[in-house]
Short mmCIF file of C-alpha atoms in Angstrom, two decimals:
data_model
loop_
_atom_site.label_atom_id
_atom_site.label_comp_id
_atom_site.label_asym_id
_atom_site.label_seq_id
_atom_site.Cartn_x
_atom_site.Cartn_y
_atom_site.Cartn_z
CA MET A 4 17.84 28.07 -42.27
CA GLU A 5 18.05 24.95 -40.12
CA GLU A 6 21.04 26.39 -38.26
CA ARG A 7 19.18 29.65 -37.59
CA THR A 8 16.17 27.69 -36.27
CA SER A 9 18.48 25.63 -34.04
CA ASN A 10 20.12 28.78 -32.64
CA PHE A 11 16.68 30.28 -31.98
CA SER A 12 15.59 27.13 -30.13
CA ARG A 13 18.76 27.15 -28.02
CA LYS A 14 18.24 30.80 -27.09
CA LYS A 15 14.66 30.06 -26.12
CA MET A 16 15.78 27.15 -23.92
CA VAL A 17 18.44 29.32 -22.27
CA LYS A 18 15.71 31.84 -21.50
CA GLN A 19 13.54 29.09 -20.02
CA VAL A 20 16.43 27.89 -17.84
CA PHE A 21 17.01 31.45 -16.64
CA LEU A 22 13.31 31.86 -15.74
CA ALA A 23 13.22 28.52 -13.92
CA VAL A 24 16.31 29.33 -11.85
CA LEU A 25 15.00 32.84 -11.21
CA PHE A 26 11.70 31.54 -9.78
CA SER A 27 13.54 28.98 -7.68
CA VAL A 28 16.00 31.53 -6.26
CA ALA A 29 13.12 33.95 -5.61
CA GLY A 30 11.33 31.24 -3.64
CA ILE A 31 14.41 30.51 -1.53
CA VAL A 32 15.01 34.24 -0.91
CA LEU A 33 11.38 34.59 0.16
CA ILE A 34 11.78 31.72 2.60
CA PHE A 35 14.87 33.20 4.25
CA SER A 36 13.26 36.65 4.30
CA PHE A 37 10.17 35.27 6.04
CA PHE A 38 12.16 33.75 8.89
CA SER A 39 14.34 36.86 9.06
CA TRP A 40 11.24 39.04 9.52
CA HIS A 41 10.25 36.79 12.41
CA GLU A 42 13.74 37.28 13.91
CA ILE A 43 14.62 33.60 13.59
CA PRO A 44 18.39 33.27 13.04
CA THR A 45 19.37 31.09 10.08
CA ASP A 46 22.07 28.49 10.63
CA PHE A 47 24.02 27.70 7.42
CA THR A 48 26.56 25.36 9.03
CA ILE A 49 26.82 21.83 7.64
CA PRO A 50 28.30 19.61 10.37
CA TYR A 51 28.44 16.50 8.19
CA PRO A 52 28.99 17.51 4.52
CA SER A 53 29.74 13.91 3.49
CA PHE A 54 26.01 13.21 3.75
CA LEU A 55 25.43 15.70 0.92
CA VAL A 56 27.66 13.56 -1.30
CA LEU A 57 25.65 10.51 -0.28
CA GLY A 58 22.48 12.44 -1.10
CA PHE A 59 23.71 13.04 -4.63
CA GLY A 60 24.76 9.39 -4.86
CA VAL A 61 21.25 8.17 -4.02
CA LEU A 62 19.88 10.62 -6.61
CA VAL A 63 22.07 8.94 -9.24
CA VAL A 64 20.63 5.60 -8.09
CA ALA A 65 17.13 7.04 -8.66
CA TRP A 66 18.14 8.12 -12.19
CA SER A 67 19.51 4.64 -12.85
CA ILE A 68 16.29 2.96 -11.72
CA ASP A 69 14.29 5.25 -14.01
CA ALA A 70 16.64 4.57 -16.94
CA ILE A 71 16.49 0.79 -16.43
CA ARG A 72 12.68 1.06 -16.32
CA VAL A 73 12.65 2.75 -19.75
CA PHE A 74 15.29 0.30 -21.05
CA LEU A 75 13.09 -2.67 -20.10
CA THR A 76 9.70 -1.18 -21.00
CA THR A 77 10.64 -0.60 -24.65
CA ARG A 78 10.83 -4.41 -24.95
CA ALA A 79 7.05 -4.52 -24.54
CA TRP A 80 6.84 -2.76 -27.93
CA GLY A 81 9.34 -5.19 -29.45
CA LYS A 82 12.01 -2.48 -29.58
CA LYS A 83 15.47 -2.54 -28.02
CA ILE A 84 17.27 0.65 -27.12
CA GLY A 85 20.70 0.95 -25.53
CA ILE A 86 21.11 1.74 -21.85
CA GLY A 87 22.81 4.99 -22.90
CA ASP A 88 19.68 5.97 -24.84
CA ALA A 89 17.59 5.13 -21.77
CA TYR A 90 19.73 7.43 -19.61
CA ASN A 91 19.50 10.19 -22.22
CA THR A 92 15.71 9.75 -22.27
CA VAL A 93 15.17 10.21 -18.53
CA LEU A 94 17.82 12.91 -18.08
CA SER A 95 16.45 14.90 -21.03
CA ALA A 96 12.97 14.56 -19.52
CA TYR A 97 14.23 15.90 -16.17
CA PHE A 98 15.88 18.84 -17.90
CA PHE A 99 12.96 19.80 -20.12
CA GLY A 100 10.47 19.25 -17.30
CA GLY A 101 12.57 21.49 -15.09
CA ILE A 102 12.33 24.46 -17.47
CA THR A 103 8.67 24.20 -18.54
CA PRO A 104 5.51 25.06 -16.58
CA ALA A 105 4.20 22.25 -14.36
CA ASN A 106 6.97 19.96 -15.68
CA ALA A 107 4.90 19.54 -18.85
CA GLY A 108 7.88 19.55 -21.23
CA GLY A 109 9.44 16.45 -19.72
CA SER A 110 7.09 14.16 -21.65
CA VAL A 111 7.81 15.99 -24.91
CA ALA A 112 11.57 15.53 -24.48
CA GLU A 113 11.11 11.87 -23.57
CA ILE A 114 9.03 11.23 -26.72
CA TYR A 115 11.61 13.02 -28.87
CA VAL A 116 14.59 11.06 -27.51
CA LEU A 117 12.74 7.73 -27.73
CA ASN A 118 11.90 8.50 -31.36
CA ARG A 119 15.57 9.23 -32.05
CA ALA A 120 16.39 5.89 -30.39
CA GLY A 121 14.22 3.94 -32.85
CA LEU A 122 10.59 4.03 -31.69
CA THR A 123 7.88 5.48 -33.92
CA TRP A 124 6.11 8.64 -32.79
CA GLY A 125 3.01 6.66 -31.82
CA GLU A 126 5.02 4.07 -29.88
CA ALA A 127 7.09 6.73 -28.09
CA THR A 128 3.98 8.76 -27.22
CA SER A 129 2.00 5.80 -25.92
CA LEU A 130 4.96 4.55 -23.87
CA THR A 131 5.54 7.98 -22.37
CA ALA A 132 1.83 8.59 -21.69
CA ILE A 133 1.23 5.20 -20.08
CA CYS A 134 4.39 5.39 -17.96
CA GLY A 135 3.41 8.93 -16.96
CA ILE A 136 0.04 7.64 -15.78
CA LEU A 137 1.73 4.84 -13.84
CA TYR A 138 4.15 7.41 -12.34
CA GLN A 139 1.18 9.32 -10.93
CA MET A 140 -0.54 6.09 -9.86
CA ALA A 141 2.53 5.04 -7.87
CA LEU A 142 2.55 8.42 -6.12
CA VAL A 143 -1.20 8.21 -5.44
CA ILE A 144 -0.80 4.71 -3.97
CA MET A 145 2.00 5.97 -1.73
CA TYR A 146 -0.23 8.88 -0.72
CA PHE A 147 -3.09 6.63 0.43
CA VAL A 148 -0.91 3.86 1.90
CA LEU A 149 1.89 5.83 3.59
CA PHE A 150 0.63 9.39 4.09
CA LEU A 151 -3.14 9.47 4.59
CA GLY A 152 -4.03 8.82 8.22
CA SER A 153 -0.40 9.00 9.39
CA PRO A 154 0.90 11.59 11.91
CA ALA A 155 2.55 13.37 8.95
CA GLN A 156 -0.89 14.38 7.68
CA ILE A 157 -1.35 16.63 10.73
CA VAL A 158 1.85 18.52 9.86
CA VAL A 159 0.90 19.27 6.25
CA ARG A 160 -1.13 22.45 5.82
CA SER A 161 -4.76 22.10 4.73
CA ARG A 162 -4.22 24.39 1.72
CA LEU A 163 -1.67 22.00 0.27
CA LEU A 164 -4.05 19.07 0.76
CA SER A 165 -6.83 21.02 -1.00
CA LEU A 166 -4.44 21.61 -3.89
CA ILE A 167 -3.71 17.89 -4.06
CA TYR A 168 -7.39 16.93 -4.17
CA SER A 169 -7.92 19.51 -6.94
CA PHE A 170 -5.07 17.84 -8.82
CA PHE A 171 -6.79 14.46 -8.41
CA ILE A 172 -9.98 15.83 -9.98
CA VAL A 173 -8.23 17.56 -12.91
CA TYR A 174 -6.03 14.53 -13.58
CA ALA A 175 -9.05 12.18 -13.53
CA ILE A 176 -10.85 14.39 -16.08
CA ALA A 177 -7.74 14.47 -18.30
CA MET A 178 -7.41 10.67 -18.16
CA ALA A 179 -11.10 10.25 -19.03
CA ALA A 180 -10.66 12.57 -22.04
CA LEU A 181 -7.57 10.62 -23.14
CA PHE A 182 -9.47 7.33 -22.89
CA VAL A 183 -12.31 8.70 -25.02
CA CYS A 184 -9.86 9.90 -27.69
CA ILE A 185 -8.19 6.49 -27.81
CA GLN A 186 -11.40 4.48 -28.03
CA TRP A 187 -13.22 6.79 -30.45
CA PRO A 188 -10.64 8.51 -32.72
CA ASN A 189 -13.09 9.29 -35.56
CA PRO A 190 -14.29 12.62 -34.07
CA ILE A 191 -10.66 13.76 -33.85
CA LEU A 192 -10.09 12.84 -37.49
CA ARG A 193 -13.26 14.70 -38.57
CA ILE A 194 -12.26 17.81 -36.62
CA THR A 195 -8.73 17.63 -38.05
CA GLY A 196 -10.16 17.30 -41.57
CA LYS A 197 -12.31 20.40 -41.13
CA VAL A 198 -9.34 22.35 -39.77
CA LEU A 199 -7.23 21.31 -42.77
CA ASP A 200 -10.05 22.30 -45.15
CA TRP A 201 -10.22 25.72 -43.54
CA LEU A 202 -6.45 26.14 -43.74
CA GLU A 203 -6.44 25.18 -47.43
CA ARG A 204 -9.10 27.80 -48.16
CA ARG A 205 -7.36 30.41 -46.01
CA PHE A 206 -3.83 29.69 -47.25
CA PRO A 207 -4.18 28.23 -50.78
CA ARG A 208 -0.45 28.53 -51.49
CA PHE A 209 0.46 25.99 -48.86
CA ASP A 210 0.33 22.30 -49.73
CA LEU A 211 -1.06 20.73 -46.55
CA SER A 212 -1.39 17.20 -48.03
CA ARG A 213 -4.77 16.59 -46.43
CA GLN A 214 -4.90 12.82 -46.97
CA LYS A 215 -1.30 12.32 -45.94
CA THR A 216 -1.83 14.35 -42.74
CA LEU A 217 -5.04 12.49 -41.85
CA GLY A 218 -3.31 9.19 -42.60
CA TRP A 219 -0.42 10.08 -40.29
CA ILE A 220 -2.78 11.08 -37.47
CA GLU A 221 -4.86 7.91 -37.91
CA ASN A 222 -1.71 5.77 -37.83
CA PHE A 223 -0.45 7.69 -34.78
CA LEU A 224 -3.71 7.16 -32.86
CA GLY A 225 -3.67 3.48 -33.82
CA GLU A 226 -0.15 3.01 -32.44
CA PHE A 227 -1.14 5.00 -29.37
CA ARG A 228 -4.15 2.75 -28.75
CA GLU A 229 -2.00 -0.32 -29.40
CA GLY A 230 0.39 0.81 -26.66
CA PHE A 231 -2.41 0.81 -24.09
CA ALA A 232 -3.52 -2.64 -25.24
CA ILE A 233 0.04 -3.96 -24.84
CA LEU A 234 0.53 -2.90 -21.22
CA PHE A 235 -3.03 -3.19 -19.92
CA HIS A 236 -4.05 -6.41 -21.69
CA ARG A 237 -1.35 -8.41 -23.45
CA LYS A 238 1.74 -7.73 -21.32
CA PRO A 239 0.56 -6.59 -17.86
CA LEU A 240 3.89 -7.69 -16.37
CA TYR A 241 5.40 -4.49 -17.78
CA LEU A 242 2.63 -2.48 -16.11
CA PHE A 243 3.48 -3.87 -12.68
CA LEU A 244 7.18 -3.51 -13.48
CA ASN A 245 6.62 0.22 -14.02
CA LEU A 246 4.55 0.63 -10.86
CA GLY A 247 7.19 -1.17 -8.79
CA MET A 248 10.16 0.69 -10.28
CA HIS A 249 8.39 4.05 -9.98
CA THR A 250 7.83 3.31 -6.27
CA VAL A 251 11.50 2.41 -5.74
CA TYR A 252 12.46 5.54 -7.71
CA PHE A 253 10.39 7.70 -5.37
CA LEU A 254 11.88 6.08 -2.26
CA CYS A 255 15.39 6.80 -3.56
CA LEU A 256 14.44 10.36 -4.51
CA PHE A 257 12.87 10.95 -1.09
CA SER A 258 16.07 9.61 0.51
CA VAL A 259 17.94 12.68 -0.78
CA ALA A 260 16.06 14.81 1.77
CA GLN A 261 16.99 12.35 4.52
CA PHE A 262 20.70 12.70 3.73
CA VAL A 263 20.48 16.50 3.53
CA ILE A 264 18.85 16.56 6.98
CA LEU A 265 21.52 14.21 8.34
CA ALA A 266 24.15 16.61 6.97
CA LEU A 267 22.58 19.30 9.16
CA GLY A 268 23.11 17.13 12.23
CA ILE A 269 19.44 16.22 12.66
CA THR A 270 18.30 12.57 12.77
CA PRO A 271 14.59 12.30 11.95
CA SER A 272 12.74 9.09 11.19
CA PHE A 273 13.14 8.02 7.55
CA SER A 274 9.45 7.11 7.34
CA THR A 275 8.52 10.62 8.50
CA VAL A 276 10.76 12.26 5.88
CA VAL A 277 9.25 10.08 3.14
CA ARG A 278 5.66 10.73 4.21
CA LEU A 279 6.15 14.49 4.39
CA GLN A 280 7.46 14.63 0.81
CA ILE A 281 4.62 12.70 -0.81
CA PRO A 282 2.12 15.61 -0.89
CA VAL A 283 4.85 18.06 -1.92
CA PHE A 284 5.56 16.11 -5.12
CA PHE A 285 2.00 16.61 -6.32
CA THR A 286 2.75 20.34 -6.57
CA PHE A 287 5.04 19.63 -9.54
CA GLY A 288 1.96 19.06 -11.67
CA VAL A 289 -0.06 22.10 -10.59
CA VAL A 290 2.38 24.98 -10.03
CA PRO A 291 2.46 26.93 -13.34
CA THR A 292 6.07 28.16 -13.06
CA PRO A 293 8.96 26.46 -14.94
CA GLY A 294 9.82 23.27 -13.09
CA ALA A 295 7.29 24.33 -10.42
CA SER A 296 10.07 26.61 -9.12
CA GLY A 297 9.08 28.75 -6.19
CA GLY A 298 6.02 26.70 -5.36
CA VAL A 299 8.00 23.56 -4.53
CA GLU A 300 10.39 25.47 -2.27
CA ILE A 301 7.54 27.10 -0.36
CA ALA A 302 5.57 23.83 -0.10
CA LEU A 303 8.63 21.98 1.19
CA THR A 304 9.34 24.72 3.73
CA SER A 305 5.81 24.75 5.10
CA THR A 306 5.89 20.95 5.36
CA PHE A 307 9.28 20.57 7.06
CA ALA A 308 9.26 23.74 9.22
CA LEU A 309 7.84 21.99 12.30
CA LEU A 310 10.25 19.08 11.94
CA LEU A 311 13.44 21.12 11.43
CA GLY A 312 12.65 24.51 12.94
CA GLY A 313 12.79 27.93 11.31
CA GLY A 314 16.56 28.23 11.71
CA ARG A 315 17.33 25.09 9.70
CA VAL A 316 14.48 24.55 7.26
CA GLY A 317 15.69 27.23 4.83
CA THR A 318 19.17 25.69 4.73
CA PHE A 319 17.62 22.27 4.16
CA VAL A 320 15.51 23.51 1.22
CA PHE A 321 18.53 25.31 -0.27
CA TYR A 322 20.79 22.24 -0.34
CA TRP A 323 17.96 19.88 -1.29
CA ARG A 324 17.13 22.07 -4.29
CA ILE A 325 20.78 22.29 -5.36
CA ILE A 326 21.08 18.49 -5.45
CA THR A 327 17.67 17.58 -6.90
CA TYR A 328 17.15 20.55 -9.24
CA TYR A 329 20.20 22.63 -10.17
CA ILE A 330 22.59 19.70 -10.62
CA THR A 331 19.88 17.79 -12.49
CA LEU A 332 19.37 20.75 -14.84
CA VAL A 333 23.07 20.82 -15.69
CA ILE A 334 23.48 17.07 -16.27
CA GLY A 335 20.09 16.73 -17.99
CA GLY A 336 20.86 19.70 -20.24
CA ILE A 337 24.17 18.14 -21.30
CA ALA A 338 22.39 14.85 -22.12
CA PHE A 339 19.63 16.59 -24.09
CA PHE A 340 21.94 18.77 -26.21
CA ARG A 341 24.20 15.82 -26.91
CA THR A 342 21.13 13.99 -28.23
CA LEU A 343 20.28 16.95 -30.48
CA GLU A 344 23.77 16.89 -31.97
CA LYS A 345 23.63 13.22 -32.95
#
């Protein structure tokens, strides 16, 4: 039975990968078709291919920074995981995020791998949730410090900026709801108890272990609340560590685009390339396709079209997506399935 369930899960993940790649390819095809309709010739030549290798190299550096961040942050909970487990955690998160709508599955995969590495479910969930909040905070800080008011803001289309501000509102509401659940868990326990009562009446043959389930949820919420207390009150050094390492991670990730552009024989300002990518990365959380495929390609094209020109921007997006998405899916998928087999 377990083997059949595992095979079903694998087939479902393969389907998700197929859909993610399909949306991404469709977005790239749409981009090239658009410029073709406007009779803009596309130039696929890569004068300096060695820069593509350097682009992948700096992506690996970004992965390493993220893995070291997880490796160090688990110490705040009094747990020690191996650096290999930390790499598996972040790579699995990239893979699962890349095949689920709005990158939502990345957190689920991270929690699962951290639990396999020795953290409890509550500890893994609180660590992932807090670090996810700090990930967004680092990006928001970069948005207000580096992007807002810079010349790059003029280049970015107003529709994308409206989407970003909508994301700010939705994310703020979600964080407020999370805070309420952490501070006042009793309503959740009461609602869960009523649901379990209804299920017991509706399905009397099933043993739902009401008290055991409520006890597990109460313990989970307690560990979750404890995680917030650790980083925001008792060990704030780890909070600033995460903010700093997330920022360095983003700078390395944004450097991939710089190397891809250099491979095309174009030498833009690094600060301009970084600033133009900041608003694009907010689309990962709002585009409902797997891995935000399609939406990211179009957003990146509209942002970089004036800088690179219609003849080169499609080529840039194509190679950037291969390095940051397709290769990441392959390596992240290998890491995740190896974790499942342990």
